[in-house]
């Protein structure tokens, strides 16, 4: 709850990443001949809902990519788990989520109607609309996600962990950081596995393999969904700018509100720009662009080299985050949280003196056609 209020954009980012991962898993399972693997299965797997029990080895959680690799390489039978079996383990109710969304939509409609009728909108209402705007998108991303799952489903294999790793060949030679199947998916990049390790700090369970799946994996969203994610987060922060000409108890509060609103919007924009730049750097796109600008005659050569390279490996604590990326991100987060803290305080403090129209109700009959 605290994260959803202090930084709803962060929660939405993680939710969008989880949705992207689940959607991709469903598509890949369908290509493998398993259309019965639904979004509910995919979310449940990425949450650590499946626990692999190798023969004579310590059990560890597996996600969608792990299950795909194990079944394709015949180390395990495809899990025969129905959607209802997963839903029974969750205490979440889609009806409750729908009712919350209805209440959120009513709040947004009410604020828009007040603005149309030139009635005062309070800072509390404006800041709440900003939060719930991200909340609606988060609810959509998590619509099929089980909640409050306590007991994982056990998956069994007749092979030991050592036999599975030997069957993987050279790909599994390196020591693992999270689970023995790190060579398939190392559960990164994540806050605990990458950023905390980069800072030399410990976070989360220290035993290996992990007893449970971490839920702090950074979003990996691409294409249209990435554009939508950036647009929603920037618009959510930009909503505070609508209070530019609001009546505040003092002139100083109005000025600080304007600064905080601009600061939240700009830090979010800079953060996304830095992440885009870092992603292009990891994909070595800048190398191609520099060649196109300064050495156009070498473009075919560079393209041929890029085409022959293996796919980019998953980030590890040694390769992610980039030093400048970490510094820029942390700086933006700190500046953002300072501005957010002021907004959260002012949205209540500003209620002490309100214009008269703030106490008037919306005249809904004025929106109805009259004969």
Short mmCIF file of C-alpha atoms in Angstrom, two decimals:
data_model
loop_
_atom_site.label_atom_id
_atom_site.label_comp_id
_atom_site.label_asym_id
_atom_site.label_seq_id
_atom_site.Cartn_x
_atom_site.Cartn_y
_atom_site.Cartn_z
CA UNK A 1 0.00 0.00 0.00
CA UNK A 2 2.80 2.43 0.89
CA UNK A 3 4.53 1.86 -2.46
CA UNK A 4 1.27 2.39 -4.36
CA UNK A 5 0.89 5.83 -2.74
CA UNK A 6 4.52 6.95 -2.56
CA UNK A 7 5.38 5.79 -6.07
CA UNK A 8 2.45 4.43 -8.10
CA UNK A 9 4.57 4.67 -11.26
CA UNK A 10 7.08 2.20 -9.78
CA UNK A 11 4.30 -0.31 -9.01
CA UNK A 12 2.90 0.11 -12.53
CA UNK A 13 6.35 -0.46 -14.02
CA UNK A 14 6.76 -3.76 -12.19
CA UNK A 15 3.19 -4.78 -13.07
CA UNK A 16 3.76 -4.00 -16.75
CA UNK A 17 6.96 -6.05 -16.73
CA UNK A 18 5.17 -8.99 -15.14
CA UNK A 19 2.37 -8.75 -17.69
CA UNK A 20 4.87 -8.65 -20.55
CA UNK A 21 6.68 -11.72 -19.19
CA UNK A 22 3.43 -13.66 -18.72
CA UNK A 23 2.10 -12.72 -22.16
CA UNK A 24 5.35 -13.82 -23.80
CA UNK A 25 5.29 -17.13 -21.88
CA UNK A 26 1.74 -17.90 -23.02
CA UNK A 27 2.73 -17.28 -26.63
CA UNK A 28 5.83 -19.49 -26.35
CA UNK A 29 3.93 -22.34 -24.69
CA UNK A 30 1.32 -22.14 -27.44
CA UNK A 31 4.07 -22.48 -30.05
CA UNK A 32 5.28 -25.58 -28.18
CA UNK A 33 1.84 -27.15 -28.46
CA UNK A 34 0.44 -26.24 -25.04
CA UNK A 35 -2.43 -23.77 -25.59
CA UNK A 36 -3.85 -24.72 -22.18
CA UNK A 37 -1.10 -22.63 -20.53
CA UNK A 38 -3.01 -19.43 -19.71
CA UNK A 39 -2.08 -16.01 -18.37
CA UNK A 40 -3.07 -17.30 -14.96
CA UNK A 41 -0.54 -20.15 -15.25
CA UNK A 42 2.14 -17.76 -16.48
CA UNK A 43 1.66 -15.28 -13.65
CA UNK A 44 1.59 -18.09 -11.11
CA UNK A 45 4.85 -19.54 -12.46
CA UNK A 46 6.68 -16.21 -12.44
CA UNK A 47 5.51 -15.67 -8.86
CA UNK A 48 7.32 -18.84 -7.82
CA UNK A 49 4.13 -20.86 -7.66
CA UNK A 50 5.88 -24.00 -8.91
CA UNK A 51 8.59 -25.72 -6.89
CA UNK A 52 10.78 -28.27 -8.65
CA UNK A 53 11.77 -31.31 -6.57
CA UNK A 54 14.73 -33.07 -8.24
CA UNK A 55 15.60 -36.57 -7.12
CA UNK A 56 17.97 -36.52 -4.12
CA UNK A 57 18.41 -32.75 -4.48
CA UNK A 58 17.17 -29.62 -2.75
CA UNK A 59 13.93 -28.20 -4.25
CA UNK A 60 13.92 -24.73 -5.79
CA UNK A 61 11.34 -22.47 -7.50
CA UNK A 62 10.99 -22.45 -11.29
CA UNK A 63 9.35 -19.92 -13.57
CA UNK A 64 7.95 -20.08 -17.10
CA UNK A 65 11.30 -20.19 -18.89
CA UNK A 66 12.60 -22.90 -16.56
CA UNK A 67 9.49 -25.04 -17.11
CA UNK A 68 9.75 -24.60 -20.87
CA UNK A 69 13.38 -25.70 -20.91
CA UNK A 70 12.76 -28.67 -18.60
CA UNK A 71 9.83 -29.94 -20.65
CA UNK A 72 11.44 -29.38 -24.05
CA UNK A 73 14.58 -31.23 -22.92
CA UNK A 74 12.44 -34.00 -21.38
CA UNK A 75 13.71 -33.56 -17.83
CA UNK A 76 10.12 -33.18 -16.65
CA UNK A 77 6.60 -33.84 -17.89
CA UNK A 78 4.46 -30.86 -18.80
CA UNK A 79 2.59 -29.73 -15.64
CA UNK A 80 -1.03 -30.86 -15.79
CA UNK A 81 -2.40 -28.04 -13.66
CA UNK A 82 -5.79 -26.50 -14.35
CA UNK A 83 -6.60 -22.81 -14.00
CA UNK A 84 -9.05 -23.54 -11.20
CA UNK A 85 -6.33 -25.34 -9.25
CA UNK A 86 -4.31 -22.13 -9.31
CA UNK A 87 -7.28 -19.88 -8.58
CA UNK A 88 -8.20 -21.98 -5.56
CA UNK A 89 -4.83 -21.08 -4.05
CA UNK A 90 -5.55 -17.38 -4.41
CA UNK A 91 -7.76 -15.29 -2.15
CA UNK A 92 -8.11 -12.58 -4.75
CA UNK A 93 -11.59 -11.87 -6.11
CA UNK A 94 -11.99 -10.37 -9.55
CA UNK A 95 -15.34 -8.91 -8.43
CA UNK A 96 -13.59 -6.90 -5.72
CA UNK A 97 -11.05 -5.60 -8.23
CA UNK A 98 -13.86 -4.61 -10.58
CA UNK A 99 -15.71 -2.74 -7.81
CA UNK A 100 -12.53 -0.85 -6.94
CA UNK A 101 -12.10 0.14 -10.59
CA UNK A 102 -15.71 1.40 -10.68
CA UNK A 103 -15.06 3.58 -7.63
CA UNK A 104 -11.86 4.89 -9.21
CA UNK A 105 -13.65 5.75 -12.45
CA UNK A 106 -16.37 7.56 -10.50
CA UNK A 107 -13.73 9.69 -8.75
CA UNK A 108 -12.15 10.63 -12.09
CA UNK A 109 -15.54 11.47 -13.65
CA UNK A 110 -16.47 13.59 -10.64
CA UNK A 111 -13.24 15.60 -10.81
CA UNK A 112 -13.65 16.17 -14.56
CA UNK A 113 -17.26 17.28 -14.03
CA UNK A 114 -16.19 19.76 -11.33
CA UNK A 115 -13.61 21.24 -13.70
CA UNK A 116 -16.22 21.57 -16.48
CA UNK A 117 -18.62 23.40 -14.15
CA UNK A 118 -15.78 25.62 -12.87
CA UNK A 119 -16.02 24.25 -9.34
CA UNK A 120 -12.86 24.18 -7.25
CA UNK A 121 -10.87 20.94 -7.30
CA UNK A 122 -8.77 20.38 -4.20
CA UNK A 123 -5.15 19.25 -4.15
CA UNK A 124 -6.33 16.08 -2.42
CA UNK A 125 -8.62 15.24 -5.32
CA UNK A 126 -6.00 16.08 -7.94
CA UNK A 127 -3.24 14.04 -6.28
CA UNK A 128 -5.67 11.13 -5.77
CA UNK A 129 -6.58 11.14 -9.46
CA UNK A 130 -2.88 10.96 -10.30
CA UNK A 131 -2.46 7.91 -8.06
CA UNK A 132 -5.57 6.07 -9.22
CA UNK A 133 -4.75 6.74 -12.88
CA UNK A 134 -1.73 4.46 -12.46
CA UNK A 135 -3.77 2.11 -10.28
CA UNK A 136 -6.25 1.39 -13.09
CA UNK A 137 -3.41 0.44 -15.42
CA UNK A 138 -1.86 -1.69 -12.67
CA UNK A 139 -5.17 -3.50 -12.09
CA UNK A 140 -5.39 -4.23 -15.82
CA UNK A 141 -1.87 -5.71 -15.85
CA UNK A 142 -2.66 -7.83 -12.78
CA UNK A 143 -6.17 -8.86 -13.82
CA UNK A 144 -5.13 -12.52 -14.24
CA UNK A 145 -2.54 -12.53 -11.47
CA UNK A 146 -3.30 -14.67 -8.41
CA UNK A 147 -2.78 -12.97 -5.06
CA UNK A 148 -1.83 -14.10 -1.59
CA UNK A 149 -0.52 -17.46 -2.78
CA UNK A 150 1.08 -19.24 0.16
CA UNK A 151 1.66 -22.84 -0.96
CA UNK A 152 3.51 -23.66 -4.24
CA UNK A 153 2.58 -26.56 -6.48
CA UNK A 154 5.19 -29.31 -6.39
CA UNK A 155 6.73 -30.52 -9.66
CA UNK A 156 8.77 -33.72 -9.61
CA UNK A 157 11.52 -35.05 -11.86
CA UNK A 158 13.32 -38.35 -11.79
CA UNK A 159 16.63 -36.59 -12.42
CA UNK A 160 18.97 -35.04 -9.87
CA UNK A 161 20.10 -31.43 -10.15
CA UNK A 162 23.58 -32.64 -11.17
CA UNK A 163 22.13 -34.76 -13.97
CA UNK A 164 20.09 -31.82 -15.26
CA UNK A 165 23.14 -29.56 -15.30
CA UNK A 166 25.24 -32.21 -17.02
CA UNK A 167 22.53 -32.56 -19.64
CA UNK A 168 22.68 -28.83 -20.30
CA UNK A 169 26.34 -29.05 -21.31
CA UNK A 170 28.65 -26.03 -21.41
CA UNK A 171 25.79 -23.60 -20.84
CA UNK A 172 25.54 -24.69 -17.20
CA UNK A 173 29.25 -24.63 -16.35
CA UNK A 174 29.27 -21.27 -14.56
CA UNK A 175 28.29 -21.14 -10.86
CA UNK A 176 24.72 -19.99 -10.34
CA UNK A 177 23.60 -16.93 -8.36
CA UNK A 178 19.92 -17.71 -7.80
CA UNK A 179 18.93 -21.24 -8.84
CA UNK A 180 20.69 -24.08 -10.68
CA UNK A 181 18.75 -23.06 -13.80
CA UNK A 182 20.35 -19.61 -14.00
CA UNK A 183 21.69 -20.52 -17.43
CA UNK A 184 18.07 -20.58 -18.64
CA UNK A 185 16.86 -17.52 -16.69
CA UNK A 186 18.79 -15.87 -13.86
CA UNK A 187 15.71 -13.98 -12.59
CA UNK A 188 17.32 -10.67 -13.45
CA UNK A 189 17.77 -7.88 -13.61
CA UNK A 190 16.27 -7.22 -10.18
CA UNK A 191 16.70 -4.86 -7.25
CA UNK A 192 18.01 -7.52 -4.87
CA UNK A 193 20.02 -9.50 -7.40
CA UNK A 194 21.66 -6.62 -9.29
CA UNK A 195 21.35 -3.18 -7.71
CA UNK A 196 21.94 -4.33 -4.12
CA UNK A 197 24.79 -6.56 -5.28
CA UNK A 198 26.24 -3.64 -7.27
CA UNK A 199 26.17 -1.54 -4.07
CA UNK A 200 27.75 -4.34 -2.05
CA UNK A 201 24.66 -4.77 0.13
CA UNK A 202 22.80 -7.92 1.08
CA UNK A 203 19.11 -8.26 0.37
CA UNK A 204 16.61 -11.08 0.51
CA UNK A 205 17.26 -14.73 1.35
CA UNK A 206 20.96 -15.61 1.43
CA UNK A 207 20.53 -19.37 1.00
CA UNK A 208 21.06 -20.93 -2.40
CA UNK A 209 19.16 -22.08 -4.30
CA UNK A 210 16.55 -19.49 -3.49
CA UNK A 211 13.67 -20.81 -1.37
CA UNK A 212 11.22 -18.48 -3.11
CA UNK A 213 11.03 -16.36 -6.25
CA UNK A 214 11.89 -12.65 -5.77
CA UNK A 215 9.22 -10.15 -6.82
CA UNK A 216 11.52 -7.19 -7.49
CA UNK A 217 12.50 -7.96 -11.08
CA UNK A 218 12.82 -4.86 -13.22
CA UNK A 219 10.36 -4.54 -16.11
CA UNK A 220 11.46 -5.61 -19.56
CA UNK A 221 8.81 -4.02 -21.77
CA UNK A 222 9.31 -3.34 -25.45
CA UNK A 223 7.42 -1.96 -28.42
CA UNK A 224 3.92 -0.52 -28.08
CA UNK A 225 3.60 -1.61 -24.45
CA UNK A 226 6.73 0.35 -23.58
CA UNK A 227 5.29 3.44 -25.27
CA UNK A 228 2.05 3.00 -23.32
CA UNK A 229 3.93 2.53 -20.04
CA UNK A 230 6.00 5.69 -20.53
CA UNK A 231 2.93 7.67 -21.65
CA UNK A 232 0.83 6.59 -18.66
CA UNK A 233 3.55 7.32 -16.11
CA UNK A 234 4.34 10.74 -17.60
CA UNK A 235 0.67 11.67 -17.81
CA UNK A 236 0.14 10.54 -14.22
CA UNK A 237 2.94 12.84 -13.04
CA UNK A 238 1.74 15.60 -15.35
CA UNK A 239 -1.71 15.60 -13.74
CA UNK A 240 -0.25 17.61 -10.84
CA UNK A 241 0.50 20.42 -13.29
CA UNK A 242 -3.25 21.01 -13.65
CA UNK A 243 -3.02 22.53 -10.17
CA UNK A 244 -0.75 25.29 -11.48
CA UNK A 245 -3.42 27.97 -10.96
CA UNK A 246 -5.18 26.41 -7.97
CA UNK A 247 -5.93 28.55 -4.94
CA UNK A 248 -3.52 27.66 -2.12
CA UNK A 249 -3.50 28.87 1.49
CA UNK A 250 -0.31 30.80 0.76
CA UNK A 251 1.70 32.00 -2.23
CA UNK A 252 4.73 29.99 -1.05
CA UNK A 253 2.73 26.76 -1.11
CA UNK A 254 1.59 27.46 -4.66
CA UNK A 255 5.19 28.05 -5.81
CA UNK A 256 6.49 24.90 -4.12
CA UNK A 257 3.59 22.88 -5.60
CA UNK A 258 4.54 24.09 -9.07
CA UNK A 259 8.19 23.20 -8.49
CA UNK A 260 7.32 19.76 -7.11
CA UNK A 261 4.95 19.04 -10.01
CA UNK A 262 7.58 19.98 -12.59
CA UNK A 263 10.21 18.03 -10.66
CA UNK A 264 8.16 14.81 -10.67
CA UNK A 265 7.39 15.11 -14.38
CA UNK A 266 10.96 15.96 -15.40
CA UNK A 267 12.63 13.31 -13.26
CA UNK A 268 10.30 10.66 -14.72
CA UNK A 269 11.09 11.83 -18.25
CA UNK A 270 14.84 11.87 -17.60
CA UNK A 271 14.66 8.44 -15.97
CA UNK A 272 12.95 6.89 -18.99
CA UNK A 273 15.38 8.64 -21.31
CA UNK A 274 18.35 7.27 -19.36
CA UNK A 275 16.89 3.76 -19.42
CA UNK A 276 16.35 4.00 -23.18
CA UNK A 277 19.93 5.18 -23.67
CA UNK A 278 21.26 2.35 -21.46
CA UNK A 279 19.19 -0.22 -23.32
CA UNK A 280 20.52 0.95 -26.66
CA UNK A 281 24.02 0.82 -25.22
CA UNK A 282 23.57 -2.79 -24.06
CA UNK A 283 22.12 -3.70 -27.47
CA UNK A 284 25.14 -1.98 -29.09
CA UNK A 285 22.87 0.22 -31.20
CA UNK A 286 25.04 3.28 -30.55
CA UNK A 287 27.95 1.52 -32.24
CA UNK A 288 25.91 1.20 -35.41
CA UNK A 289 24.68 4.81 -35.22
CA UNK A 290 28.21 6.16 -34.77
CA UNK A 291 29.33 4.16 -37.78
CA UNK A 292 26.43 5.45 -39.89
CA UNK A 293 27.30 9.07 -39.01
CA UNK A 294 31.10 9.07 -39.05
CA UNK A 295 32.00 6.01 -41.18
CA UNK A 296 29.07 5.31 -43.55
CA UNK A 297 31.26 3.13 -45.78
CA UNK A 298 31.66 0.60 -42.91
CA UNK A 299 27.91 0.18 -42.25
CA UNK A 300 27.58 -3.15 -44.18
CA UNK A 301 30.59 -4.51 -42.30
CA UNK A 302 29.22 -3.53 -38.88
CA UNK A 303 25.78 -4.95 -39.72
CA UNK A 304 27.37 -8.24 -40.72
CA UNK A 305 29.31 -8.38 -37.44
CA UNK A 306 26.19 -7.60 -35.40
CA UNK A 307 24.21 -10.25 -37.24
CA UNK A 308 26.82 -12.88 -36.46
CA UNK A 309 26.96 -12.12 -32.76
CA UNK A 310 25.11 -14.35 -30.30
CA UNK A 311 21.99 -12.93 -28.60
CA UNK A 312 22.66 -10.58 -25.73
CA UNK A 313 23.10 -12.58 -22.55
CA UNK A 314 21.03 -11.87 -19.47
CA UNK A 315 22.34 -9.13 -17.19
CA UNK A 316 24.40 -10.29 -14.22
CA UNK A 317 25.53 -8.36 -11.12
CA UNK A 318 28.78 -7.73 -13.02
CA UNK A 319 27.08 -6.24 -16.11
CA UNK A 320 23.94 -4.56 -14.72
CA UNK A 321 23.44 -1.81 -13.82
CA UNK A 322 25.96 0.32 -15.66
CA UNK A 323 27.71 2.67 -13.18
CA UNK A 324 26.40 5.84 -14.79
CA UNK A 325 22.96 4.25 -15.17
CA UNK A 326 22.81 3.47 -11.45
CA UNK A 327 23.94 6.97 -10.51
CA UNK A 328 21.42 8.65 -12.81
CA UNK A 329 18.55 6.40 -11.70
CA UNK A 330 19.20 6.81 -7.98
CA UNK A 331 19.50 10.59 -8.39
CA UNK A 332 16.18 10.75 -10.25
CA UNK A 333 14.50 8.52 -7.66
CA UNK A 334 15.67 10.72 -4.79
CA UNK A 335 14.54 13.92 -6.50
CA UNK A 336 11.23 12.30 -7.41
CA UNK A 337 10.56 11.06 -3.88
CA UNK A 338 11.34 14.50 -2.40
CA UNK A 339 8.77 16.09 -4.71
CA UNK A 340 6.27 13.29 -4.07
CA UNK A 341 6.67 13.73 -0.31
CA UNK A 342 5.75 17.41 -0.56
CA UNK A 343 2.71 16.64 -2.73
CA UNK A 344 1.49 14.00 -0.26
CA UNK A 345 1.79 16.53 2.60
CA UNK A 346 0.30 19.47 0.72
CA UNK A 347 -2.70 17.47 -0.51
CA UNK A 348 -3.89 17.39 3.11
CA UNK A 349 -2.41 20.62 4.46
CA UNK A 350 -3.98 22.58 1.62
CA UNK A 351 -7.47 21.60 2.84
CA UNK A 352 -7.25 24.04 5.75
CA UNK A 353 -8.36 26.96 3.55
CA UNK A 354 -10.58 26.25 0.54
CA UNK A 355 -12.57 28.45 -1.85
CA UNK A 356 -16.35 28.44 -1.41
CA UNK A 357 -16.99 26.44 -4.60
CA UNK A 358 -15.03 23.51 -3.17
CA UNK A 359 -18.05 22.81 -0.93
CA UNK A 360 -20.54 22.80 -3.80
CA UNK A 361 -21.71 19.60 -5.47
CA UNK A 362 -21.73 18.85 -9.18
CA UNK A 363 -25.03 19.65 -10.87
CA UNK A 364 -25.38 16.41 -12.81
CA UNK A 365 -28.70 17.46 -14.35
CA UNK A 366 -26.87 20.09 -16.38
CA UNK A 367 -25.19 17.32 -18.39
CA UNK A 368 -28.58 15.86 -19.41
CA UNK A 369 -30.30 17.07 -22.59
CA UNK A 370 -33.35 19.27 -21.93
CA UNK A 371 -36.44 19.36 -24.07
#
